[in-house]
Coordinates of C-alpha atoms in Angstrom, one line a residue:
Chain A
M27 CA -11.8 137.8 138.5
L28 CA -13.6 135.0 139.4
E29 CA -14.7 132.2 137.1
F30 CA -16.7 129.2 138.3
D31 CA -18.6 126.2 137.0
L32 CA -20.2 124.5 139.7
S33 CA -23.0 121.6 139.9
K34 CA -24.9 120.1 143.1
S35 CA -27.8 117.8 143.3
Y36 CA -29.6 116.2 146.0
G37 CA -33.1 114.8 146.6
G38 CA -34.4 115.6 143.0
Y39 CA -33.1 119.0 143.0
S40 CA -30.0 120.3 140.8
L41 CA -28.0 123.4 140.2
H42 CA -25.7 124.0 137.7
V43 CA -24.4 127.4 137.1
A44 CA -21.2 128.8 135.4
E45 CA -20.4 132.4 135.5
Q46 CA -17.1 134.9 135.1
V47 CA -17.1 138.0 137.2
A48 CA -14.5 140.5 136.6
D49 CA -14.3 143.4 139.3
E50 CA -18.1 144.2 138.8
W51 CA -21.6 143.5 140.8
L52 CA -23.2 140.5 139.6
V53 CA -26.6 140.5 140.8
L54 CA -28.2 136.9 140.8
L55 CA -31.9 137.7 140.9
A56 CA -34.3 134.9 141.5
P57 CA -37.4 133.7 143.6
S58 CA -36.9 131.7 147.0
G59 CA -35.7 128.3 146.5
A60 CA -33.9 128.7 143.2
G61 CA -30.7 128.1 144.9
K62 CA -29.4 131.5 145.6
S63 CA -27.9 130.6 148.7
L64 CA -26.7 127.2 148.0
L65 CA -24.7 128.7 145.2
L66 CA -22.9 131.3 147.4
N67 CA -22.1 128.2 149.7
L68 CA -20.5 126.1 146.8
I69 CA -18.2 129.0 145.8
S70 CA -17.1 129.8 149.6
G71 CA -16.8 126.3 150.1
L72 CA -19.2 125.8 153.0
T73 CA -21.0 123.2 150.9
R74 CA -19.0 120.6 148.5
A75 CA -20.1 120.8 145.0
D76 CA -20.7 117.6 143.3
G77 CA -18.3 118.8 140.2
G78 CA -16.9 121.6 138.4
F79 CA -14.3 124.5 139.9
V80 CA -13.9 127.8 141.3
R81 CA -10.9 130.0 140.1
L82 CA -10.2 133.4 141.9
D83 CA -7.5 135.7 140.5
G84 CA -6.0 132.5 139.1
E85 CA -5.8 130.6 141.9
T86 CA -8.0 127.1 141.9
L87 CA -10.0 127.1 145.0
Y88 CA -12.0 124.2 144.1
D89 CA -11.5 121.8 141.4
H90 CA -13.5 118.5 141.3
G91 CA -11.7 116.7 138.7
L92 CA -8.1 117.8 139.9
G93 CA -9.1 116.9 143.5
I94 CA -8.2 120.5 144.9
N95 CA -10.5 121.8 147.8
L96 CA -8.7 124.7 149.4
P97 CA -10.0 125.0 153.3
I98 CA -12.7 127.8 153.7
R99 CA -10.4 129.8 156.1
R100 CA -7.3 130.0 153.1
R101 CA -10.1 131.3 150.5
R102 CA -10.3 134.8 151.7
I103 CA -13.9 135.3 150.5
G104 CA -16.0 137.7 152.4
Y105 CA -19.6 136.1 153.0
L106 CA -22.5 138.5 154.3
F107 CA -25.2 136.3 155.5
Q108 CA -28.8 137.0 155.3
D109 CA -29.0 137.1 159.2
Y110 CA -25.5 139.1 159.6
A111 CA -24.3 136.1 161.9
L112 CA -22.5 138.8 164.4
F113 CA -21.0 137.1 167.1
P114 CA -23.2 137.7 170.4
H115 CA -20.8 137.3 172.9
L116 CA -18.0 140.0 171.4
T117 CA -18.4 143.9 171.3
V118 CA -18.9 145.5 167.9
E119 CA -15.1 146.4 167.7
Q120 CA -14.2 142.7 168.6
N121 CA -16.2 141.6 165.9
I122 CA -15.0 144.1 163.5
A123 CA -11.2 143.1 164.3
F124 CA -12.4 139.3 164.2
G125 CA -10.9 138.8 160.7
L126 CA -8.3 141.2 160.4
P127 CA -5.2 139.6 158.5
P128 CA -2.3 138.9 160.7
G129 CA -0.1 142.0 161.0
Q130 CA -2.7 144.7 160.1
P131 CA -3.0 147.4 162.9
R132 CA -5.9 146.6 164.5
D133 CA -7.2 149.8 166.0
A134 CA -6.8 151.9 163.0
A135 CA -8.4 149.4 160.6
V136 CA -11.4 149.3 163.2
R137 CA -11.7 152.9 163.3
H138 CA -11.5 153.4 159.8
W139 CA -14.4 150.7 159.3
M140 CA -16.5 152.2 162.1
G141 CA -16.1 155.7 160.5
F142 CA -17.1 154.6 157.0
F143 CA -20.5 152.9 158.3
Q144 CA -21.2 155.6 160.7
L145 CA -20.6 153.6 163.7
A146 CA -18.5 155.7 165.9
G147 CA -19.5 155.3 169.6
R148 CA -21.0 151.8 169.6
E149 CA -17.6 150.3 169.8
K150 CA -18.4 148.6 173.0
S151 CA -21.8 147.6 172.2
Y152 CA -22.8 144.0 171.7
P153 CA -24.7 143.4 168.7
G154 CA -28.2 142.5 170.3
E155 CA -28.1 146.0 171.4
L156 CA -27.8 147.4 168.1
S157 CA -30.9 148.1 165.5
G158 CA -30.9 145.9 162.3
G159 CA -29.6 148.4 160.1
Q160 CA -26.5 148.7 162.5
Q161 CA -26.0 145.3 162.6
Q162 CA -26.1 145.1 158.9
R163 CA -23.3 148.1 159.1
V164 CA -21.5 146.1 161.6
A165 CA -21.6 143.1 159.5
L166 CA -20.4 144.7 156.4
A167 CA -17.4 146.3 158.1
R168 CA -16.4 143.1 159.6
T169 CA -16.5 141.7 156.1
L170 CA -14.8 144.0 154.4
A171 CA -11.9 144.5 157.4
S172 CA -10.7 141.2 156.4
Q173 CA -9.8 142.3 152.9
P174 CA -11.3 139.6 151.0
R175 CA -10.9 139.0 147.5
L176 CA -14.6 138.3 146.8
L177 CA -17.5 139.4 148.4
L178 CA -20.8 137.5 148.7
L179 CA -24.0 139.1 149.6
D180 CA -26.7 136.7 150.4
E181 CA -30.1 139.2 150.5
P182 CA -28.2 141.6 152.7
F183 CA -31.2 143.9 152.9
S184 CA -34.3 141.8 153.1
A185 CA -34.7 141.7 156.8
L186 CA -34.5 145.7 157.1
D187 CA -37.7 148.0 156.8
R188 CA -37.8 150.0 154.0
R189 CA -36.1 153.5 155.1
I190 CA -33.2 151.7 156.7
R191 CA -32.8 149.6 153.5
E192 CA -33.0 152.6 151.3
M193 CA -30.4 154.3 153.4
L194 CA -28.0 151.3 153.2
Y195 CA -28.6 151.3 149.3
R196 CA -26.9 154.7 149.2
E197 CA -24.1 153.6 151.5
V198 CA -23.5 150.6 149.8
G199 CA -23.7 152.6 146.7
Q200 CA -21.1 154.6 148.0
L201 CA -19.0 151.5 148.8
K202 CA -19.2 150.4 145.4
K203 CA -17.2 153.1 143.8
Q204 CA -14.5 152.2 146.2
L205 CA -14.3 148.5 145.8
S206 CA -12.4 146.7 143.1
L207 CA -13.3 143.2 143.3
P208 CA -16.0 140.9 142.3
V209 CA -19.0 140.9 144.2
I210 CA -21.9 138.7 143.8
L211 CA -25.2 139.8 145.4
V212 CA -28.2 137.8 145.3
T213 CA -31.7 138.8 145.9
H214 CA -35.3 138.4 144.9
D215 CA -35.8 142.5 144.6
F216 CA -35.3 143.9 141.2
V217 CA -35.2 147.2 142.6
E218 CA -31.9 146.2 144.4
A219 CA -30.5 144.6 140.9
Q220 CA -31.3 147.9 139.3
L221 CA -29.9 149.9 142.0
L222 CA -26.5 148.0 142.8
G223 CA -26.3 145.6 139.9
D224 CA -23.5 146.1 136.7
R225 CA -24.7 142.5 135.3
V226 CA -27.9 140.6 136.3
S227 CA -28.5 136.9 135.9
V228 CA -31.8 135.6 136.6
L229 CA -31.7 132.0 138.2
Q230 CA -34.5 129.8 138.2
D231 CA -34.8 126.0 139.1
G232 CA -30.8 126.0 139.7
R233 CA -30.2 127.2 136.1
V234 CA -29.4 130.7 134.7
L235 CA -32.3 131.8 132.6
E236 CA -30.6 135.0 131.2
S237 CA -27.8 136.9 131.8
G238 CA -26.4 140.1 130.7
P239 CA -25.7 144.0 131.4
K240 CA -28.3 145.6 133.9
D241 CA -29.5 147.8 131.4
L242 CA -29.9 145.3 128.7
I243 CA -31.7 142.7 130.8
F244 CA -34.4 145.4 132.4
A245 CA -34.8 146.8 128.9
H246 CA -35.2 143.9 126.5
P247 CA -35.1 140.4 128.4
Q248 CA -35.3 137.8 126.2
R249 CA -37.7 135.4 128.3
H250 CA -41.1 135.9 129.8
E251 CA -40.0 134.3 133.1
T252 CA -37.4 137.1 133.3
A253 CA -39.6 139.8 132.3
R254 CA -41.9 138.8 135.2
F255 CA -39.1 138.5 137.4
L256 CA -38.0 142.1 136.6
G257 CA -41.2 143.4 137.6
I258 CA -42.3 144.1 134.3
G259 CA -46.3 144.8 134.9
N260 CA -47.6 143.2 131.5
V261 CA -46.2 139.9 130.6
L262 CA -49.4 138.7 128.0
P263 CA -49.3 135.7 126.0
A264 CA -49.8 136.7 122.2
T265 CA -49.3 135.0 118.9
V266 CA -47.3 136.3 115.9
S267 CA -49.5 137.1 113.2
V268 CA -46.8 138.6 111.0
G269 CA -43.2 137.9 111.6
G270 CA -41.5 140.9 110.3
G271 CA -39.2 141.2 107.1
A272 CA -39.7 140.0 103.6
D273 CA -37.7 136.8 104.1
S274 CA -39.3 135.6 107.3
A275 CA -40.7 132.5 105.9
A276 CA -37.1 131.5 104.9
D277 CA -35.7 131.9 108.3
P278 CA -38.6 131.2 110.6
M279 CA -36.3 131.1 113.7
G280 CA -35.1 134.5 113.0
E281 CA -31.5 133.9 113.9
G282 CA -30.6 135.7 110.8
G283 CA -32.7 138.6 111.8
I284 CA -30.9 139.6 115.3
G285 CA -29.6 143.3 115.1
K286 CA -32.2 144.5 112.4
D287 CA -34.9 147.0 113.5
E288 CA -38.7 144.6 112.3
T289 CA -42.0 145.5 112.8
V290 CA -43.9 142.4 113.8
T291 CA -47.7 142.4 114.2
V292 CA -49.0 140.1 117.4
R293 CA -52.6 139.2 118.0
L294 CA -54.0 139.4 121.4
G295 CA -57.4 138.6 122.5
G296 CA -58.5 139.4 119.2
L297 CA -56.4 142.8 118.9
S298 CA -53.8 143.4 116.7
F299 CA -50.4 145.4 118.2
L300 CA -47.3 146.6 116.2
V301 CA -44.4 145.6 117.8
R302 CA -40.5 147.0 116.9
S303 CA -38.1 144.0 117.7
E304 CA -34.4 143.2 117.1
R305 CA -35.2 139.5 115.6
R306 CA -37.8 138.1 113.6
F307 CA -40.6 135.9 114.4
A308 CA -42.3 133.2 112.5
N309 CA -45.9 133.6 111.8
G310 CA -48.0 131.8 114.2
E311 CA -45.2 131.7 116.8
A312 CA -46.2 131.7 120.5
V313 CA -44.8 134.8 122.4
F314 CA -45.2 137.0 125.0
L315 CA -46.2 140.6 125.0
C316 CA -44.4 143.0 127.3
I317 CA -44.7 146.4 128.4
Y318 CA -43.6 148.0 131.6
S319 CA -46.9 149.4 133.3
A320 CA -45.3 153.0 133.8
D321 CA -45.1 152.8 129.6
V322 CA -48.7 152.2 129.0
R323 CA -50.3 155.7 128.4
L324 CA -53.7 157.3 128.8
L325 CA -55.1 159.0 125.8
L326 CA -57.5 161.3 127.3
D327 CA -57.8 163.2 123.8
N328 CA -58.8 160.0 122.0
T329 CA -56.7 160.6 119.2
R330 CA -56.6 157.7 117.0
R331 CA -52.9 156.3 116.8
P332 CA -51.3 152.7 116.0
N333 CA -51.6 150.5 119.2
A334 CA -54.2 152.6 121.0
V335 CA -56.9 150.3 122.6
V336 CA -60.1 150.9 124.5
A337 CA -60.1 149.5 127.9
T338 CA -62.3 149.7 131.0
V339 CA -61.1 150.3 134.6
L340 CA -61.5 147.4 136.5
R341 CA -59.6 147.9 139.9
I342 CA -57.5 150.9 141.1
H343 CA -54.7 150.0 143.5
P344 CA -53.4 153.3 145.3
Q345 CA -49.5 153.1 145.9
E346 CA -47.5 156.4 147.1
G347 CA -48.6 159.0 145.0
T348 CA -49.6 157.0 142.0
N349 CA -52.2 154.4 141.3
R350 CA -51.9 151.2 139.7
L351 CA -54.8 150.9 137.5
T352 CA -56.0 147.0 136.2
M353 CA -57.6 147.6 132.9
G354 CA -59.8 145.5 130.9
L355 CA -58.9 145.6 127.0
H356 CA -62.1 145.4 125.1
D357 CA -61.8 142.7 122.2
A358 CA -63.9 142.5 119.3
G359 CA -66.8 140.5 120.7
G360 CA -66.9 143.6 123.6
G361 CA -65.5 141.6 126.4
T362 CA -62.4 142.1 128.5
A363 CA -60.4 139.2 128.7
V364 CA -57.1 140.5 128.5
E365 CA -55.9 142.7 131.8
L366 CA -53.1 145.3 131.6
E367 CA -51.9 147.3 134.1
T368 CA -51.0 150.7 134.0
L369 CA -49.8 153.8 136.6
V370 CA -51.3 156.8 136.9
D371 CA -50.7 159.6 139.1
D372 CA -53.1 160.8 141.9
Y373 CA -53.1 164.2 140.0
V374 CA -54.4 162.4 136.7
L375 CA -56.9 160.4 138.3
S376 CA -58.5 163.3 140.4
R377 CA -58.4 166.1 137.2
H378 CA -60.1 163.5 134.9
G379 CA -62.1 162.1 137.5
I380 CA -61.1 158.6 136.5
G381 CA -62.8 155.8 138.7
T382 CA -63.7 152.0 138.4
G383 CA -65.7 151.0 135.2
Q384 CA -65.0 153.9 133.2
T385 CA -63.9 153.5 129.5
I386 CA -60.6 154.7 128.7
T387 CA -58.5 154.6 125.5
L388 CA -55.0 153.4 126.4
W389 CA -51.6 153.8 124.0
L390 CA -49.0 151.1 124.0
P391 CA -46.1 153.0 122.0
E392 CA -44.7 150.6 119.3
D393 CA -41.1 151.0 120.9
K394 CA -42.1 150.4 124.5
L395 CA -43.5 147.1 123.6
F396 CA -41.5 144.0 123.0
L397 CA -41.7 140.3 122.7
T398 CA -40.2 137.5 124.6
T399 CA -40.4 134.0 124.1
Chain B
M29 CA -13.8 112.7 214.3
S30 CA -9.9 111.7 214.3
I31 CA -7.7 112.9 211.7
S32 CA -7.8 109.6 210.0
D33 CA -11.9 109.8 209.8
W34 CA -10.9 113.1 207.4
F35 CA -8.8 111.1 205.0
P36 CA -11.9 110.1 202.8
I37 CA -12.8 113.8 202.1
Y38 CA -9.3 114.6 201.3
L39 CA -9.3 111.6 199.1
T40 CA -12.4 112.2 197.6
L41 CA -11.6 115.6 196.8
K42 CA -8.2 114.6 194.9
V43 CA -10.1 111.7 193.2
S44 CA -13.2 114.0 192.1
L45 CA -10.9 117.1 191.1
T46 CA -8.4 114.6 188.9
A47 CA -11.6 112.7 187.4
T48 CA -13.3 116.0 186.7
S49 CA -10.2 117.4 184.8
L50 CA -9.8 114.3 182.8
T51 CA -13.6 114.5 182.1
V52 CA -13.4 117.9 180.6
V53 CA -10.4 117.2 178.6
I54 CA -11.9 114.2 177.0
G55 CA -15.5 115.1 177.2
L56 CA -15.1 118.3 175.4
G57 CA -13.4 116.8 172.6
I58 CA -16.3 114.0 172.4
A59 CA -19.2 116.4 173.0
W60 CA -18.0 118.4 170.2
V61 CA -17.1 115.6 167.5
L62 CA -20.9 114.4 168.7
A63 CA -22.5 117.9 168.2
K64 CA -21.1 118.9 165.1
K65 CA -19.8 115.9 163.1
R66 CA -21.8 113.3 161.2
F67 CA -20.3 109.8 160.8
W68 CA -21.2 106.2 160.6
G69 CA -21.8 104.9 164.0
K70 CA -22.7 108.0 165.8
N71 CA -25.6 106.9 167.5
L72 CA -23.9 103.7 168.6
L73 CA -21.0 105.4 170.4
D74 CA -23.6 107.9 171.9
A75 CA -25.3 104.7 173.3
L76 CA -21.8 103.1 174.6
L77 CA -20.9 106.6 175.9
M78 CA -24.1 106.9 177.9
Q79 CA -24.2 103.1 179.4
P80 CA -22.7 104.2 182.7
L81 CA -25.9 106.3 183.7
V82 CA -28.1 103.1 183.2
I83 CA -25.9 99.8 183.9
P84 CA -25.7 99.3 187.5
P85 CA -22.2 100.6 188.8
T86 CA -20.8 97.2 189.8
V87 CA -21.3 96.1 186.4
L88 CA -19.4 99.1 185.1
G89 CA -16.8 98.3 187.7
Y90 CA -16.6 94.9 186.6
Y91 CA -16.1 96.1 183.2
L92 CA -13.5 98.2 184.3
L93 CA -11.8 95.5 186.4
V94 CA -11.2 92.9 183.1
T95 CA -10.3 95.8 180.9
F96 CA -7.7 97.5 183.4
G97 CA -6.8 94.7 185.6
R98 CA -3.7 93.0 185.7
G99 CA -4.5 90.1 183.7
A100 CA -5.9 92.1 180.8
W101 CA -3.9 93.2 177.9
L102 CA -4.4 97.0 178.6
G103 CA -3.8 96.8 182.3
R104 CA -0.8 95.1 181.6
F105 CA 0.5 97.3 178.9
L106 CA 0.1 100.3 181.2
E107 CA 1.9 98.9 184.0
E108 CA 4.9 97.7 182.3
N109 CA 5.3 100.8 180.1
L110 CA 3.9 103.4 182.0
G111 CA 4.2 101.7 185.8
L112 CA 0.8 102.9 186.3
T113 CA -1.2 100.7 188.1
L114 CA -5.1 101.6 188.3
I115 CA -6.5 98.3 190.3
F116 CA -6.8 99.0 194.1
T117 CA -5.0 102.2 194.2
W118 CA -6.5 105.9 194.4
R119 CA -6.1 106.0 190.5
G120 CA -8.3 103.2 189.9
A121 CA -10.8 105.4 192.0
V122 CA -10.4 108.3 189.4
L123 CA -10.8 105.7 186.4
A124 CA -14.3 104.6 188.1
A125 CA -15.3 108.4 188.7
L126 CA -14.2 109.2 185.0
A127 CA -16.0 106.6 183.7
T128 CA -19.4 107.6 185.6
S129 CA -19.0 111.1 185.3
L130 CA -18.0 111.2 181.7
P131 CA -21.4 111.0 180.3
L132 CA -22.9 113.7 182.9
F133 CA -20.6 115.9 181.6
I134 CA -21.1 114.9 177.6
K135 CA -25.0 115.8 177.5
P136 CA -25.0 119.0 178.4
A137 CA -22.0 119.9 176.9
R138 CA -22.9 118.5 173.5
A139 CA -26.5 120.1 173.6
A140 CA -25.1 123.5 174.5
M141 CA -22.3 123.1 171.5
E142 CA -25.4 122.1 169.2
G143 CA -27.2 124.9 170.1
V144 CA -24.4 127.5 168.9
D145 CA -26.0 128.4 165.4
P146 CA -23.7 126.9 162.4
H147 CA -23.9 130.3 160.7
L148 CA -21.5 131.8 163.5
E149 CA -19.0 128.7 163.2
N150 CA -19.2 129.4 159.5
A151 CA -18.8 133.2 159.3
A152 CA -15.6 132.6 161.5
R153 CA -14.1 130.1 159.3
L154 CA -14.7 132.4 156.5
L155 CA -12.9 134.9 158.3
G156 CA -10.0 132.8 158.5
R157 CA -10.1 130.9 161.6
S158 CA -9.3 127.1 161.7
E159 CA -11.7 124.4 163.3
L160 CA -9.6 124.8 166.6
G161 CA -9.7 128.6 166.3
V162 CA -13.3 128.3 165.6
F163 CA -13.8 126.2 168.8
R164 CA -11.8 128.5 170.8
A165 CA -13.3 131.8 169.7
I166 CA -17.0 130.9 169.2
T167 CA -18.3 127.5 169.9
L168 CA -17.1 127.1 173.6
P169 CA -17.4 130.9 174.6
L170 CA -21.1 130.5 173.3
A171 CA -21.6 127.3 174.7
W172 CA -19.9 127.7 178.3
R173 CA -23.0 127.7 180.3
G174 CA -23.7 124.0 179.3
V175 CA -20.1 123.3 179.4
L176 CA -19.8 124.5 183.2
A177 CA -23.2 122.7 183.9
G178 CA -21.3 119.7 182.6
V179 CA -18.4 120.3 184.9
M180 CA -20.5 120.7 188.1
M181 CA -22.3 117.6 187.3
A182 CA -19.2 115.6 186.7
F183 CA -17.8 116.5 189.8
A184 CA -20.7 116.2 191.9
R185 CA -21.1 112.6 190.4
S186 CA -17.6 111.8 190.7
M187 CA -17.6 112.8 194.6
G188 CA -20.3 110.3 195.2
D189 CA -19.6 107.1 193.4
F190 CA -19.7 103.9 195.6
G191 CA -20.0 100.7 193.4
A192 CA -17.8 101.2 190.6
T193 CA -15.4 102.7 193.1
L194 CA -15.5 99.8 195.1
M195 CA -14.7 97.3 192.7
V196 CA -11.9 99.0 190.9
A197 CA -10.3 100.6 193.8
G198 CA -11.3 98.5 196.9
N199 CA -11.9 99.8 200.6
I200 CA -8.6 100.3 201.9
P201 CA -9.0 102.6 205.0
G202 CA -5.9 105.6 204.5
R203 CA -5.5 104.5 200.7
T204 CA -8.6 104.1 198.6
Q205 CA -11.3 104.8 201.2
T206 CA -13.4 107.5 199.6
V207 CA -16.2 109.5 201.5
S208 CA -19.4 107.3 200.1
I209 CA -17.4 104.0 201.3
A210 CA -16.5 105.5 204.3
I211 CA -20.0 105.9 205.1
Y212 CA -20.9 102.5 204.4
D213 CA -18.2 101.2 206.7
A214 CA -19.1 103.9 209.5
M215 CA -22.7 102.5 209.4
Q216 CA -21.3 98.9 209.4
A217 CA -19.0 99.6 212.4
G218 CA -22.1 101.2 214.1
D219 CA -20.1 104.6 214.2
V220 CA -23.0 106.9 213.5
G221 CA -21.4 110.0 214.1
V222 CA -18.8 109.8 211.8
A223 CA -21.8 108.7 209.3
N224 CA -23.8 111.6 210.1
T225 CA -21.1 114.2 209.4
L226 CA -19.7 112.8 206.4
V227 CA -23.5 112.5 205.3
V228 CA -24.4 116.0 206.0
I229 CA -21.0 117.6 204.5
M230 CA -21.9 115.5 201.2
T231 CA -25.4 116.3 201.2
V232 CA -24.8 120.4 201.7
F233 CA -22.4 119.8 198.8
S234 CA -24.6 118.0 196.4
I235 CA -27.3 120.8 197.0
S236 CA -24.7 123.6 196.4
V237 CA -23.6 122.2 193.3
L238 CA -27.4 121.4 191.9
L239 CA -28.0 125.3 193.1
L240 CA -25.0 126.7 191.1
V241 CA -25.7 124.5 188.1
G242 CA -29.2 125.7 188.2
W243 CA -28.3 129.4 188.3
I244 CA -25.5 129.4 185.6
T245 CA -27.9 127.7 183.2
A246 CA -30.5 130.1 183.6
G247 CA -28.8 133.0 182.2
R248 CA -28.9 133.5 178.3
Y249 CA -27.2 136.1 176.1

C-alpha cells in the first residue's frame, strides 16, 4: 500500500496531490505539463517535495514534518522512464542484472525476465542495437528484476508506434495479472487508462480533478474537463431548464438527490433534451451535456422519439473502417450553431449514400446522455 | 650525449607520471563536483581552478613558493609533521606540474561528465546504487573518453612545464633539472647537440599525445 500527500511549487506553478494506492494500477491521466512526471519524481525522491509525506507498506520514505527523507537507493521503487534510461555501455543482460538485490542468483533472474519479455537471444546486444519495443521490454525487465515494492511508469508507451504499442499492452496486461504491488502509470492517452487502469485519477494544473474506479470515471465523469480528457466526443455547454424531482427548488444544489434516478431537461441551442441523472440540478444551472460519439445513433427511418434531432452532415473524417461525422444540429431558427460528433461505419455510410450537406435525424438516447459541471 | 644528459628525461617522466596520478585522483573529484553539484561559489571555484591556464607560470610559481615555502605555514606544517620538503626538490617539480596540469584535466573530464544523461544516473540510484556506485558504474564509464583526454593533456602539460618548475624546484642538475630547463641550460651553454636531441624528443612526444587524444575522443557510443 502506497500513501502519499505531496506538494511542490516553483515559479508560479504548484502541485498538490494526495492518493492511496493499494495493490492495484492507478492511472494518472493528464495533459502534458500537468505535473505527471514531477509527481513521480517526488514519490521516488528524485525531486525533493516542499511538504507532505510518502509511506510505502507502512514505512515512511519521506516526511517533511518529521525530517525523514530516505535515500533514493533504499526506497526500492521501480521507475520506468519515458526514454527507458537503458545504460548504453552495458549489454541487455548486464542492464537487467544491474539492479538485482544482493544474494539473488544472477543468471536465473536474468533468464527469467529475458524469457518473460521474449528477449532470449539478445543477451549480448547493446541497447543501441535494439528496436524501440525491445528497449522498452529490457527497461521493464530491469525494473522488475530489482524486485521493487512500487512501480512507477512514466508514459512508457508514448515513444512507440501503434503496432508495437498494442503488442506491449497485451504483454503488460499479462504482467498485471502476475504482479501484486502498487503501480502508478502516468499517461495522456485515455486508451491506456481504459486498458490498464484499475483506478483513474485525472490531473490538471497540479491538482487531481477527479478520481475513482476506472469504469465509473469513464461512464460518468463529474466534470467537463475530465469528460473531454477521457475522449468523450461530445461535451456541450447547456442550461438546465427542469432540474428534476419535485423538491428541486428546495434543494437547488441537488446534494440530497445523489443516488436517485432523475430526469433532467436541458436546453442546448434552442433544443431540449431529456437526461437520466443520478443528481438533481437547479433550474437555470450551467452544465455540460455529454455523450460518447459512438452512442449518438442515426435514425434512418425517421421515427419520432424523445431526444431525436435533425442535423446536417458538415464534415466526414474517415478512420479505420468507421467515420467520424461532424453534424450541425438544426435549431429553432434553422441554423446549425451546435455541432455534434457521431461514428458511422463505412458500410452504413455507403449503403445509405450519406455525404456532406445531407440532412439526417440523430437520436441521443436518454440513458446514454449525462451531465457534468 | 652522456649518461648525465639523459637524467632530465628520467626526472621529467618521474615528475609527470607522479603529477598526472595526483591530478587524476584530485581532478576526478573536482570535475565530478563541478559537473554534477550545484552550490554557492561554484563559478568562483571554477575561475580559481582555471587560473593556471591564464596567469604567467612565474606568477603561479611565486604563489606556490609563498604557500609551500619554509617560511609559509603550510610548508612548515608539511615539513615538521610529514617530513615533506617541496621547495628545491623533485617533489617541488611535481607540485608545479600538478598545479599547471590540473585545469587541463578538469576541463574535458567535467565536460564529459556533464554530458552523461542524469536520467541514467537516476536510474542507477533507483536500482539501489550509492553515489560512489553510480559514479563507478555509470558516470565514469560513460565519460571515459573525456577523462582519458584529460589524462593525456595533463601528462603532456606536466612534461613541458618550465616557469613554475624553475621557481619552485630550481635548476639543480642531477636533482631538479627537467627536460625543459635542461634545453634552456644547453642553449645557454652553447650545447646545441643536447638541446636539439631533447627538443626533438619533446616535440615527437607532444604531437603523439595530441594525435592520441584526437583519436580517443573521436569515437562515440
